[in-house]
PDB file of C-alpha atoms in Angstrom:
ATOM      1  CA  MET R 409     296.560  68.158   0.534  1.00 52.00           C
ATOM      2  CA  THR R 410     293.214  68.963  -1.762  1.00 52.00           C
ATOM      3  CA  LYS R 411     291.212  66.225  -2.639  1.00 55.00           C
ATOM      4  CA  THR R 412     289.398  66.461  -5.835  1.00 54.00           C
ATOM      5  CA  ARG R 413     286.852  63.685  -7.188  1.00 52.00           C
ATOM      6  CA  GLU R 414     286.877  63.278 -10.248  1.00 56.00           C
ATOM      7  CA  ARG R 415     283.199  62.636 -12.277  1.00 53.00           C
ATOM      8  CA  LYS R 416     283.400  59.854 -14.100  1.00 61.00           C
ATOM      9  CA  ALA R 417     281.222  60.437 -17.598  1.00 62.00           C
ATOM     10  CA  SER R 418     278.455  58.078 -17.226  1.00 67.00           C
ATOM     11  CA  PRO R 419     277.987  56.008 -20.786  1.00 77.00           C
ATOM     12  CA  ILE R 420     275.118  56.847 -22.331  1.00 80.00           C
ATOM     13  CA  ASN R 421     272.923  54.169 -22.085  1.00 83.00           C
ATOM     14  CA  GLU R 422     272.768  53.986 -18.569  1.00 90.00           C
ATOM     15  CA  LYS R 423     269.474  54.499 -17.007  1.00 92.00           C
ATOM     16  CA  ILE R 424     268.828  57.434 -14.274  1.00 92.00           C
ATOM     17  CA  ILE R 425     266.350  56.595 -11.432  1.00 94.00           C
ATOM     18  CA  VAL R 426     264.158  60.278 -10.511  1.00 93.00           C
ATOM     19  CA  LYS R 427     261.787  61.222  -8.992  1.00 95.00           C
ATOM     20  CA  ARG R 428     258.506  62.852 -10.538  1.00 93.00           C
ATOM     21  CA  VAL R 429     256.008  64.659  -9.898  1.00 93.00           C
ATOM     22  CA  GLN R 430     252.777  65.279 -11.281  1.00 93.00           C
ATOM     23  CA  THR R 431     252.216  69.441 -11.589  1.00 91.00           C
ATOM     24  CA  GLY R 432     249.725  71.992 -13.363  1.00 91.00           C
ATOM     25  CA  VAL R 433     251.322  74.208 -15.251  1.00 91.00           C
ATOM     26  CA  ARG R 434     249.705  76.540 -17.584  1.00 91.00           C
ATOM     27  CA  LEU R 435     251.035  77.326 -21.237  1.00 94.00           C
ATOM     28  CA  GLU R 436     250.050  79.411 -24.090  1.00 95.00           C
ATOM     29  CA  LYS R 437     247.685  77.695 -25.463  1.00 96.00           C
ATOM     30  CA  ARG R 438     249.650  77.867 -29.393  1.00 97.00           C
ATOM     31  CA  LEU R 439     253.084  76.400 -27.826  1.00 97.00           C
ATOM     32  CA  LEU R 440     251.150  74.025 -25.654  1.00 98.00           C
ATOM     33  CA  LYS R 441     250.253  72.300 -29.277  1.00 98.00           C
ATOM     34  CA  VAL R 442     253.461  73.081 -30.722  1.00 98.00           C
ATOM     35  CA  LEU R 443     254.857  70.855 -27.727  1.00 98.00           C
ATOM     36  CA  LYS R 444     252.124  68.210 -28.242  1.00 98.00           C
ATOM     37  CA  GLY R 445     253.057  67.598 -32.010  1.00 98.00           C
ATOM     38  CA  LEU R 446     256.792  68.031 -31.432  1.00 98.00           C
ATOM     39  CA  ALA R 447     256.534  65.076 -28.677  1.00 98.00           C
ATOM     40  CA  GLU R 448     254.050  63.086 -30.602  1.00 98.00           C
ATOM     41  CA  TYR R 449     256.529  63.234 -33.552  1.00 96.00           C
ATOM     42  CA  HIS R 450     259.246  62.438 -31.780  1.00 96.00           C
ATOM     43  CA  ASP R 451     256.958  59.195 -30.109  1.00 98.00           C
ATOM     44  CA  MET R 452     257.769  60.569 -26.443  1.00 97.00           C
ATOM     45  CA  THR R 453     255.381  62.005 -23.899  1.00 96.00           C
ATOM     46  CA  LEU R 454     255.302  65.788 -23.483  1.00 97.00           C
ATOM     47  CA  GLY R 455     256.985  65.319 -19.792  1.00 96.00           C
ATOM     48  CA  ASP R 456     259.635  63.445 -21.649  1.00 96.00           C
ATOM     49  CA  LEU R 457     259.941  66.524 -23.996  1.00 98.00           C
ATOM     50  CA  LEU R 458     259.556  68.826 -21.842  1.00 97.00           C
ATOM     51  CA  GLU R 459     262.459  67.500 -19.131  1.00 97.00           C
ATOM     52  CA  GLY R 460     264.374  67.359 -22.139  1.00 97.00           C
ATOM     53  CA  ILE R 461     264.436  70.933 -23.268  1.00 97.00           C
ATOM     54  CA  VAL R 462     265.064  71.723 -19.664  1.00 97.00           C
ATOM     55  CA  LEU R 463     268.227  69.796 -19.386  1.00 97.00           C
ATOM     56  CA  HIS R 464     269.527  71.248 -22.560  1.00 97.00           C
ATOM     57  CA  ALA R 465     268.545  74.514 -21.951  1.00 97.00           C
ATOM     58  CA  PHE R 466     270.523  74.444 -18.759  1.00 97.00           C
ATOM     59  CA  ASP R 467     273.595  73.641 -19.580  1.00 97.00           C
ATOM     60  CA  GLY R 468     273.610  76.454 -22.711  1.00 96.00           C
ATOM     61  CA  ARG R 469     273.046  73.373 -25.318  1.00 97.00           C
ATOM     62  CA  HIS R 470     270.583  73.407 -27.891  1.00 95.00           C
ATOM     63  CA  PRO R 471     267.533  70.896 -27.710  1.00 96.00           C
ATOM     64  CA  PHE R 472     267.419  70.416 -30.792  1.00 96.00           C
ATOM     65  CA  GLY R 473     268.469  69.521 -34.186  1.00 95.00           C
ATOM     66  CA  ASP R 474     267.843  70.689 -38.215  1.00 97.00           C
ATOM     67  CA  GLU R 475     265.633  68.729 -38.230  1.00 96.00           C
ATOM     68  CA  THR R 476     263.419  68.853 -35.170  1.00 97.00           C
ATOM     69  CA  ARG R 477     263.481  72.593 -36.012  1.00 97.00           C
ATOM     70  CA  ARG R 478     262.391  72.429 -39.639  1.00 97.00           C
ATOM     71  CA  ARG R 479     259.369  70.275 -37.759  1.00 97.00           C
ATOM     72  CA  ILE R 480     258.776  73.153 -35.145  1.00 98.00           C
ATOM     73  CA  ALA R 481     258.425  75.829 -37.713  1.00 98.00           C
ATOM     74  CA  ASP R 482     255.910  73.559 -39.508  1.00 98.00           C
ATOM     75  CA  LEU R 483     254.038  73.175 -36.543  1.00 98.00           C
ATOM     76  CA  LYS R 484     254.199  77.071 -35.421  1.00 98.00           C
ATOM     77  CA  ARG R 485     253.068  77.852 -38.921  1.00 98.00           C
ATOM     78  CA  ILE R 486     250.051  75.046 -38.517  1.00 98.00           C
ATOM     79  CA  TYR R 487     248.859  76.241 -35.206  1.00 98.00           C
ATOM     80  CA  LYS R 488     249.619  79.819 -35.910  1.00 98.00           C
ATOM     81  CA  LEU R 489     252.246  79.754 -33.542  1.00 97.00           C
ATOM     82  CA  ASP R 490     254.030  83.599 -33.979  1.00 96.00           C
ATOM     83  CA  LEU R 491     255.670  84.267 -30.887  1.00 96.00           C
ATOM     84  CA  ASP R 492     259.175  84.051 -30.507  1.00 94.00           C
ATOM     85  CA  ALA R 493     261.884  84.774 -27.042  1.00 93.00           C
ATOM     86  CA  ASP R 494     261.310  87.783 -27.215  1.00 94.00           C
ATOM     87  CA  ALA R 495     257.660  87.656 -26.311  1.00 94.00           C
ATOM     88  CA  SER R 496     258.433  85.944 -23.308  1.00 91.00           C
ATOM     89  CA  HIS R 497     258.496  88.562 -20.580  1.00 92.00           C
ATOM     90  CA  ARG R 498     255.477  90.517 -22.592  1.00 92.00           C
ATOM     91  CA  LEU R 499     252.513  87.959 -22.263  1.00 92.00           C
ATOM     92  CA  LEU R 500     249.395  88.606 -20.283  1.00 91.00           C
ATOM     93  CA  GLU R 501     246.793  86.218 -20.137  1.00 89.00           C
ATOM     94  CA  VAL R 502     243.202  87.417 -21.215  1.00 85.00           C
ATOM     95  CA  GLY R 503     241.688  88.380 -18.155  1.00 81.00           C
ATOM     96  CA  ASP R 504     244.737  89.913 -16.034  1.00 71.00           C
ATOM     97  CA  ARG R 505     244.126  93.635 -14.889  1.00 69.00           C
ATOM     98  CA  GLN R 506     247.351  94.622 -16.638  1.00 62.00           C
ATOM     99  CA  THR R 507     245.755  93.354 -19.523  1.00 59.00           C
ATOM    100  CA  GLU R 508     242.392  95.020 -18.902  1.00 56.00           C
ATOM    101  CA  THR R 509     243.984  97.983 -18.178  1.00 59.00           C
ATOM    102  CA  ILE R 510     246.230  98.546 -21.900  1.00 61.00           C
ATOM    103  CA  SER R 511     242.695  97.117 -23.756  1.00 57.00           C
ATOM    104  CA  LYS R 512     241.413 100.657 -22.501  1.00 58.00           C
ATOM    105  CA  ARG R 513     244.131 102.394 -23.002  1.00 59.00           C
ATOM    106  CA  THR R 514     244.461 100.981 -26.676  1.00 58.00           C
ATOM    107  CA  LYS R 515     240.997 101.932 -27.048  1.00 58.00           C
ATOM    108  CA  LYS R 516     241.080 105.357 -25.620  1.00 62.00           C
ATOM    109  CA  ARG R 517     244.027 105.423 -28.647  1.00 62.00           C
ATOM    110  CA  LYS R 518     241.937 104.562 -31.183  1.00 59.00           C
ATOM    111  CA  ARG R 519     239.149 107.174 -30.608  1.00 58.00           C
TER     112      ARG R 519
END
C-alpha cells in the first residue's frame, strides 16, 4: 500500500517566513528603470516585484493583469525601452569582446 501525501492549499493571507540574501544583479539600464517604476506604482520594493514575477513565471502564469500591462507599456515608452522577450538571448554589454567584434564588422560593411 502506497501512502500519498496531500498538500493542503495554504490560505492566501497566511504568511510564509523566508530568508532573503543581498545579491548583485546586473540588468539593462532601461529595463531596470521600468521595473523600479512599476515597483513604485505598486508601492512595493524592487525585490518583492522581482520575486513575484519569477514565482509566477516558474508556475507558467502571467504575473500581470491588463491594467499593469498598460502601465508597463507607458513606462517602456517613457524610458525608451524597445526590448522584448525575443531580445533576451541577443543582449551584449558594451565593452564585451563580442560587442567590439560585431561593431568592427558593422563598420567594415558600411564602407
